[in-house]
PDB file of C-alpha atoms in Angstrom:
ATOM      1  CA  GLY Z   8     124.472 153.295 148.028  1.00 63.00           C
ATOM      2  CA  ALA Z   9     121.160 152.628 146.252  1.00 81.00           C
ATOM      3  CA  VAL Z  10     121.351 148.843 146.254  1.00 90.00           C
ATOM      4  CA  VAL Z  11     118.394 146.666 145.314  1.00 94.00           C
ATOM      5  CA  SER Z  12     118.357 142.970 146.091  1.00 96.00           C
ATOM      6  CA  GLN Z  13     116.127 140.139 144.948  1.00 97.00           C
ATOM      7  CA  HIS Z  14     115.445 136.783 146.477  1.00 97.00           C
ATOM      8  CA  PRO Z  15     115.713 134.120 145.318  1.00 97.00           C
ATOM      9  CA  SER Z  16     118.186 134.584 142.483  1.00 97.00           C
ATOM     10  CA  TRP Z  17     116.780 131.535 140.779  1.00 96.00           C
ATOM     11  CA  VAL Z  18     113.921 129.128 141.393  1.00 97.00           C
ATOM     12  CA  ILE Z  19     112.600 125.972 139.779  1.00 97.00           C
ATOM     13  CA  CYS Z  20     109.033 124.942 140.474  1.00 95.00           C
ATOM     14  CA  LYS Z  21     106.418 122.521 139.247  1.00 96.00           C
ATOM     15  CA  SER Z  22     103.565 123.614 137.034  1.00 96.00           C
ATOM     16  CA  GLY Z  23     100.556 124.716 139.061  1.00 96.00           C
ATOM     17  CA  THR Z  24     102.482 125.921 142.097  1.00 96.00           C
ATOM     18  CA  SER Z  25     102.949 129.520 143.237  1.00 97.00           C
ATOM     19  CA  VAL Z  26     106.259 131.289 143.560  1.00 97.00           C
ATOM     20  CA  LYS Z  27     107.043 134.432 145.533  1.00 97.00           C
ATOM     21  CA  ILE Z  28     109.886 136.770 144.567  1.00 97.00           C
ATOM     22  CA  GLU Z  29     111.092 139.465 146.950  1.00 97.00           C
ATOM     23  CA  CYS Z  30     112.569 142.819 146.013  1.00 96.00           C
ATOM     24  CA  ARG Z  31     114.280 144.914 148.667  1.00 95.00           C
ATOM     25  CA  SER Z  32     115.881 148.338 148.683  1.00 92.00           C
ATOM     26  CA  LEU Z  33     118.785 147.874 151.081  1.00 92.00           C
ATOM     27  CA  ASP Z  34     119.963 151.372 151.855  1.00 86.00           C
ATOM     28  CA  PHE Z  35     117.151 153.684 150.834  1.00 85.00           C
ATOM     29  CA  GLN Z  36     113.419 154.010 151.047  1.00 86.00           C
ATOM     30  CA  ALA Z  37     111.615 153.325 147.810  1.00 85.00           C
ATOM     31  CA  THR Z  38     108.068 154.587 147.524  1.00 80.00           C
ATOM     32  CA  THR Z  39     107.866 153.244 143.988  1.00 87.00           C
ATOM     33  CA  MET Z  40     109.022 149.893 142.715  1.00 92.00           C
ATOM     34  CA  PHE Z  41     108.669 148.392 139.285  1.00 94.00           C
ATOM     35  CA  TRP Z  42     108.492 144.805 138.087  1.00 96.00           C
ATOM     36  CA  TYR Z  43     109.808 143.690 134.713  1.00 97.00           C
ATOM     37  CA  ARG Z  44     109.922 140.418 132.850  1.00 97.00           C
ATOM     38  CA  GLN Z  45     112.505 139.468 130.272  1.00 97.00           C
ATOM     39  CA  PHE Z  46     112.375 136.508 127.901  1.00 95.00           C
ATOM     40  CA  PRO Z  47     115.576 135.198 126.284  1.00 91.00           C
ATOM     41  CA  LYS Z  48     117.127 137.596 123.775  1.00 89.00           C
ATOM     42  CA  GLN Z  49     114.375 140.128 124.325  1.00 93.00           C
ATOM     43  CA  SER Z  50     114.234 143.461 126.073  1.00 93.00           C
ATOM     44  CA  LEU Z  51     112.756 144.095 129.488  1.00 95.00           C
ATOM     45  CA  MET Z  52     108.992 144.374 129.531  1.00 95.00           C
ATOM     46  CA  LEU Z  53     107.361 146.395 132.281  1.00 95.00           C
ATOM     47  CA  MET Z  54     104.711 144.392 134.120  1.00 96.00           C
ATOM     48  CA  ALA Z  55     103.538 146.718 136.867  1.00 95.00           C
ATOM     49  CA  THR Z  56     104.251 149.751 139.000  1.00 92.00           C
ATOM     50  CA  SER Z  57     104.043 149.291 142.727  1.00 89.00           C
ATOM     51  CA  ASN Z  58     103.529 152.083 145.232  1.00 85.00           C
ATOM     52  CA  GLU Z  59     103.879 151.504 148.950  1.00 81.00           C
ATOM     53  CA  GLY Z  60     100.552 151.044 150.644  1.00 80.00           C
ATOM     54  CA  SER Z  61      98.436 151.041 147.504  1.00 83.00           C
ATOM     55  CA  LYS Z  62      97.422 148.653 144.781  1.00 87.00           C
ATOM     56  CA  ALA Z  63      99.819 148.047 141.947  1.00 92.00           C
ATOM     57  CA  THR Z  64      99.174 149.445 138.500  1.00 93.00           C
ATOM     58  CA  TYR Z  65      99.478 146.757 135.848  1.00 95.00           C
ATOM     59  CA  GLU Z  66     100.491 147.243 132.244  1.00 94.00           C
ATOM     60  CA  GLN Z  67      98.091 146.238 129.524  1.00 94.00           C
ATOM     61  CA  GLY Z  68      98.056 142.513 128.957  1.00 94.00           C
ATOM     62  CA  VAL Z  69      99.455 141.592 132.366  1.00 95.00           C
ATOM     63  CA  GLU Z  70      97.044 139.534 134.458  1.00 94.00           C
ATOM     64  CA  LYS Z  71      96.788 141.052 137.917  1.00 92.00           C
ATOM     65  CA  ASP Z  72      95.253 137.897 139.404  1.00 94.00           C
ATOM     66  CA  LYS Z  73      98.157 135.821 138.151  1.00 96.00           C
ATOM     67  CA  PHE Z  74     100.947 138.192 139.118  1.00 97.00           C
ATOM     68  CA  LEU Z  75     100.158 139.389 142.625  1.00 95.00           C
ATOM     69  CA  ILE Z  76     102.182 142.354 143.800  1.00 94.00           C
ATOM     70  CA  ASN Z  77     102.408 143.511 147.384  1.00 90.00           C
ATOM     71  CA  HIS Z  78     104.326 146.599 148.439  1.00 88.00           C
ATOM     72  CA  ALA Z  79     103.896 146.439 152.185  1.00 82.00           C
ATOM     73  CA  SER Z  80     106.777 148.664 153.243  1.00 88.00           C
ATOM     74  CA  LEU Z  81     109.142 151.282 151.868  1.00 88.00           C
ATOM     75  CA  THR Z  82     111.862 148.683 151.415  1.00 92.00           C
ATOM     76  CA  LEU Z  83     110.019 145.569 150.269  1.00 93.00           C
ATOM     77  CA  SER Z  84     107.854 144.587 147.321  1.00 94.00           C
ATOM     78  CA  THR Z  85     106.877 141.035 146.459  1.00 95.00           C
ATOM     79  CA  LEU Z  86     105.733 139.441 143.219  1.00 97.00           C
ATOM     80  CA  THR Z  87     103.835 136.166 143.464  1.00 97.00           C
ATOM     81  CA  VAL Z  88     103.375 134.137 140.314  1.00 97.00           C
ATOM     82  CA  THR Z  89     100.274 132.089 141.000  1.00 96.00           C
ATOM     83  CA  SER Z  90      99.575 128.738 139.374  1.00 96.00           C
ATOM     84  CA  ALA Z  91     102.761 128.976 137.389  1.00 96.00           C
ATOM     85  CA  HIS Z  92     103.018 127.366 133.966  1.00 96.00           C
ATOM     86  CA  PRO Z  93     106.030 126.738 131.727  1.00 96.00           C
ATOM     87  CA  GLU Z  94     105.252 129.867 129.693  1.00 95.00           C
ATOM     88  CA  ASP Z  95     105.822 131.899 132.868  1.00 96.00           C
ATOM     89  CA  SER Z  96     109.459 130.827 132.845  1.00 97.00           C
ATOM     90  CA  SER Z  97     111.390 134.052 132.525  1.00 97.00           C
ATOM     91  CA  PHE Z  98     113.856 136.455 134.117  1.00 97.00           C
ATOM     92  CA  TYR Z  99     112.007 138.711 136.564  1.00 98.00           C
ATOM     93  CA  ILE Z 100     113.641 142.006 137.503  1.00 97.00           C
ATOM     94  CA  CYS Z 101     112.549 144.658 139.948  1.00 96.00           C
ATOM     95  CA  SER Z 102     113.663 148.245 140.269  1.00 94.00           C
ATOM     96  CA  ALA Z 103     113.175 151.043 142.753  1.00 90.00           C
ATOM     97  CA  THR Z 104     113.460 154.789 142.601  1.00 84.00           C
ATOM     98  CA  ALA Z 105     115.564 156.529 145.183  1.00 70.00           C
ATOM     99  CA  GLY Z 106     113.962 159.937 145.328  1.00 62.00           C
ATOM    100  CA  THR Z 107     115.083 163.395 144.350  1.00 56.00           C
ATOM    101  CA  ARG Z 108     118.493 163.149 146.013  1.00 51.00           C
ATOM    102  CA  LEU Z 109     119.590 160.728 143.349  1.00 54.00           C
ATOM    103  CA  TYR Z 110     117.670 162.363 140.492  1.00 54.00           C
ATOM    104  CA  ASN Z 111     115.075 159.606 140.498  1.00 61.00           C
ATOM    105  CA  GLU Z 112     117.213 157.064 138.745  1.00 73.00           C
ATOM    106  CA  GLN Z 113     115.764 153.612 138.836  1.00 82.00           C
ATOM    107  CA  PHE Z 114     118.085 151.132 140.488  1.00 88.00           C
ATOM    108  CA  PHE Z 115     117.622 147.575 139.401  1.00 93.00           C
ATOM    109  CA  GLY Z 116     117.854 144.318 141.255  1.00 96.00           C
ATOM    110  CA  PRO Z 117     119.995 141.452 139.965  1.00 96.00           C
ATOM    111  CA  GLY Z 118     116.982 139.531 138.707  1.00 97.00           C
ATOM    112  CA  THR Z 119     115.310 136.209 139.508  1.00 98.00           C
ATOM    113  CA  ARG Z 120     115.321 133.409 136.990  1.00 97.00           C
ATOM    114  CA  LEU Z 121     112.133 131.362 137.189  1.00 97.00           C
ATOM    115  CA  THR Z 122     111.894 127.970 135.542  1.00 97.00           C
ATOM    116  CA  VAL Z 123     108.545 126.200 135.603  1.00 97.00           C
ATOM    117  CA  LEU Z 124     108.655 122.508 134.819  1.00 95.00           C
TER     118      LEU Z 124
ATOM    119  CA  ASP V  19     106.606 152.164 122.424  1.00 51.00           C
ATOM    120  CA  ALA V  20     110.133 153.259 123.194  1.00 57.00           C
ATOM    121  CA  LYS V  21     110.871 156.826 122.202  1.00 86.00           C
ATOM    122  CA  THR V  22     114.400 156.132 121.017  1.00 95.00           C
ATOM    123  CA  THR V  23     116.103 154.350 118.144  1.00 95.00           C
ATOM    124  CA  GLN V  24     119.486 152.686 118.437  1.00 97.00           C
ATOM    125  CA  PRO V  25     121.584 150.446 116.194  1.00 97.00           C
ATOM    126  CA  THR V  26     120.966 146.781 116.881  1.00 97.00           C
ATOM    127  CA  SER V  27     124.605 145.940 117.459  1.00 97.00           C
ATOM    128  CA  MET V  28     128.100 147.398 117.387  1.00 97.00           C
ATOM    129  CA  ASP V  29     131.634 146.138 117.693  1.00 97.00           C
ATOM    130  CA  CYS V  30     134.515 147.979 119.320  1.00 96.00           C
ATOM    131  CA  ALA V  31     138.142 147.002 119.828  1.00 96.00           C
ATOM    132  CA  GLU V  32     139.314 146.663 123.389  1.00 96.00           C
ATOM    133  CA  GLY V  33     141.047 149.824 124.588  1.00 96.00           C
ATOM    134  CA  ARG V  34     139.361 152.036 122.036  1.00 96.00           C
ATOM    135  CA  ALA V  35     136.524 154.460 122.659  1.00 97.00           C
ATOM    136  CA  ALA V  36     133.061 153.032 122.116  1.00 98.00           C
ATOM    137  CA  ASN V  37     130.596 155.572 120.743  1.00 98.00           C
ATOM    138  CA  LEU V  38     126.953 154.495 120.967  1.00 98.00           C
ATOM    139  CA  PRO V  39     124.443 156.687 119.138  1.00 98.00           C
ATOM    140  CA  CYS V  40     120.810 157.240 120.003  1.00 98.00           C
ATOM    141  CA  ASN V  41     118.070 159.140 118.219  1.00 97.00           C
ATOM    142  CA  HIS V  42     115.248 160.688 120.224  1.00 96.00           C
ATOM    143  CA  SER V  43     113.727 163.189 117.820  1.00 95.00           C
ATOM    144  CA  THR V  44     110.430 163.463 119.728  1.00 93.00           C
ATOM    145  CA  ILE V  45     111.970 164.250 123.103  1.00 93.00           C
ATOM    146  CA  SER V  46     110.013 166.732 125.194  1.00 90.00           C
ATOM    147  CA  GLY V  47     111.510 169.725 126.954  1.00 89.00           C
ATOM    148  CA  ASN V  48     111.240 168.163 130.396  1.00 86.00           C
ATOM    149  CA  GLU V  49     112.581 164.744 129.428  1.00 89.00           C
ATOM    150  CA  TYR V  50     116.068 163.606 130.304  1.00 90.00           C
ATOM    151  CA  VAL V  51     118.233 161.204 128.329  1.00 94.00           C
ATOM    152  CA  TYR V  52     119.208 158.185 130.422  1.00 92.00           C
ATOM    153  CA  TRP V  53     121.553 155.363 129.598  1.00 95.00           C
ATOM    154  CA  TYR V  54     121.500 151.936 131.196  1.00 94.00           C
ATOM    155  CA  ARG V  55     123.327 148.763 130.320  1.00 96.00           C
ATOM    156  CA  GLN V  56     122.580 145.124 130.964  1.00 97.00           C
ATOM    157  CA  ILE V  57     125.300 142.558 131.174  1.00 96.00           C
ATOM    158  CA  HIS V  58     124.133 139.055 130.386  1.00 91.00           C
ATOM    159  CA  SER V  59     121.835 137.564 133.057  1.00 90.00           C
ATOM    160  CA  GLN V  60     122.082 140.609 135.311  1.00 94.00           C
ATOM    161  CA  GLY V  61     119.773 143.496 136.084  1.00 94.00           C
ATOM    162  CA  PRO V  62     120.243 146.776 134.205  1.00 94.00           C
ATOM    163  CA  GLN V  63     122.859 149.166 135.533  1.00 92.00           C
ATOM    164  CA  TYR V  64     122.494 152.944 135.496  1.00 89.00           C
ATOM    165  CA  ILE V  65     125.276 154.657 133.568  1.00 94.00           C
ATOM    166  CA  ILE V  66     124.556 158.336 133.134  1.00 93.00           C
ATOM    167  CA  HIS V  67     121.848 160.849 132.339  1.00 91.00           C
ATOM    168  CA  GLY V  68     121.563 164.417 131.094  1.00 93.00           C
ATOM    169  CA  LEU V  69     119.111 167.086 130.072  1.00 93.00           C
ATOM    170  CA  LYS V  70     120.917 169.285 127.564  1.00 92.00           C
ATOM    171  CA  ASN V  71     124.492 169.743 128.707  1.00 88.00           C
ATOM    172  CA  ASN V  72     127.177 167.168 128.133  1.00 94.00           C
ATOM    173  CA  GLU V  73     127.814 165.018 131.164  1.00 95.00           C
ATOM    174  CA  THR V  74     130.728 162.914 132.347  1.00 96.00           C
ATOM    175  CA  ASN V  75     131.152 160.506 135.221  1.00 94.00           C
ATOM    176  CA  GLU V  76     133.514 157.711 136.125  1.00 94.00           C
ATOM    177  CA  MET V  77     131.844 155.331 133.702  1.00 94.00           C
ATOM    178  CA  ALA V  78     131.118 157.342 130.586  1.00 97.00           C
ATOM    179  CA  SER V  79     130.450 160.611 128.849  1.00 98.00           C
ATOM    180  CA  LEU V  80     127.145 161.703 127.370  1.00 98.00           C
ATOM    181  CA  ILE V  81     127.068 164.097 124.459  1.00 98.00           C
ATOM    182  CA  ILE V  82     123.659 165.598 123.637  1.00 97.00           C
ATOM    183  CA  THR V  83     123.175 167.574 120.446  1.00 96.00           C
ATOM    184  CA  GLU V  84     122.061 171.165 120.716  1.00 95.00           C
ATOM    185  CA  ASP V  85     118.591 170.371 119.382  1.00 95.00           C
ATOM    186  CA  ARG V  86     118.424 167.408 121.822  1.00 96.00           C
ATOM    187  CA  LYS V  87     117.209 165.097 119.087  1.00 95.00           C
ATOM    188  CA  SER V  88     120.131 162.730 119.426  1.00 97.00           C
ATOM    189  CA  SER V  89     122.900 161.791 121.799  1.00 97.00           C
ATOM    190  CA  THR V  90     126.025 159.666 122.010  1.00 98.00           C
ATOM    191  CA  LEU V  91     127.265 157.608 124.913  1.00 98.00           C
ATOM    192  CA  ILE V  92     131.034 157.359 124.996  1.00 98.00           C
ATOM    193  CA  LEU V  93     132.943 154.681 126.856  1.00 97.00           C
ATOM    194  CA  PRO V  94     136.458 156.151 126.652  1.00 96.00           C
ATOM    195  CA  HIS V  95     138.532 152.987 126.972  1.00 94.00           C
ATOM    196  CA  ALA V  96     136.370 149.951 126.374  1.00 96.00           C
ATOM    197  CA  THR V  97     137.209 146.698 128.122  1.00 96.00           C
ATOM    198  CA  LEU V  98     135.833 143.196 127.670  1.00 96.00           C
ATOM    199  CA  ARG V  99     133.657 143.790 130.730  1.00 95.00           C
ATOM    200  CA  ASP V 100     131.810 146.505 128.830  1.00 97.00           C
ATOM    201  CA  THR V 101     130.229 143.877 126.583  1.00 97.00           C
ATOM    202  CA  ALA V 102     126.522 144.360 127.237  1.00 97.00           C
ATOM    203  CA  VAL V 103     123.242 145.639 125.831  1.00 97.00           C
ATOM    204  CA  TYR V 104     123.062 149.422 126.145  1.00 98.00           C
ATOM    205  CA  TYR V 105     119.686 151.103 126.456  1.00 97.00           C
ATOM    206  CA  CYS V 106     119.048 154.757 125.683  1.00 97.00           C
ATOM    207  CA  ILE V 107     115.867 155.993 127.341  1.00 93.00           C
ATOM    208  CA  VAL V 108     114.098 159.329 127.553  1.00 92.00           C
ATOM    209  CA  ARG V 109     112.019 160.019 130.616  1.00 86.00           C
ATOM    210  CA  VAL V 110     110.922 162.691 132.989  1.00 81.00           C
ATOM    211  CA  ALA V 111     113.085 162.744 136.106  1.00 70.00           C
ATOM    212  CA  ASN V 112     110.128 161.807 138.254  1.00 65.00           C
ATOM    213  CA  ARG V 113     110.311 158.904 140.621  1.00 56.00           C
ATOM    214  CA  ASP V 114     106.994 157.498 139.418  1.00 65.00           C
ATOM    215  CA  ASP V 115     107.852 157.710 135.742  1.00 73.00           C
ATOM    216  CA  LYS V 116     108.154 154.231 134.335  1.00 81.00           C
ATOM    217  CA  ILE V 117     110.921 153.180 131.981  1.00 87.00           C
ATOM    218  CA  ILE V 118     109.959 151.623 128.687  1.00 87.00           C
ATOM    219  CA  PHE V 119     112.921 149.721 127.308  1.00 91.00           C
ATOM    220  CA  GLY V 120     113.546 149.500 123.598  1.00 91.00           C
ATOM    221  CA  LYS V 121     115.733 146.855 122.038  1.00 92.00           C
ATOM    222  CA  GLY V 122     118.988 148.644 122.853  1.00 96.00           C
ATOM    223  CA  THR V 123     122.386 148.202 121.232  1.00 97.00           C
ATOM    224  CA  ARG V 124     124.326 145.003 121.771  1.00 97.00           C
ATOM    225  CA  LEU V 125     127.940 146.117 122.151  1.00 98.00           C
ATOM    226  CA  HIS V 126     130.650 143.551 121.535  1.00 97.00           C
ATOM    227  CA  ILE V 127     134.124 144.439 122.735  1.00 96.00           C
ATOM    228  CA  LEU V 128     136.669 142.580 120.664  1.00 95.00           C
ATOM    229  CA  PRO V 129     139.996 141.497 122.181  1.00 92.00           C
TER     230      PRO V 129
END
């Protein structure tokens, strides 16, 4: 149980285009989802916290108009990278919390590798 | 900033126990110690967590000192598949509490 999926697993796009990444909790309802970004040989950096039905809370330095987050249901959150540029190339990871039954561990998706040409 | 300090890297021989230390001297009374690991190009994987008692599951054991200022994650019989970056994190066991990752420990299992 407590499986989180991401789609796509990798994507290559041209500079200036927008890319949408989906994060789904497959076997539980996740009221809270988190989005992280990870550059090569670095640790995960939290970008934003997403609660179902409300606006996401962004970490300092993360542009909310560039990284659009939508958490429309208890099993789906999406991250859209708008007008992507090569410096946005990174490994994007989402996570979801499973509630008190599982001690609120965060379960992580497998990640999406974005390459912007 | 992360609330924990860990060695940058460690080596361990395959089949031996891997002991990964973590210091969290500013831990609060309601904060748990969590361990995650990240295998290359994958998302982090939950390993174990504890409050003050030692914990064991099918993956590892967690030993927390009596003053809770440090802990050790033990992988009893390390295999090559345990090569990963291991993150020690302190957080409140609240579903909205975000995780701030430090640099973690890069564990190399040597054949």
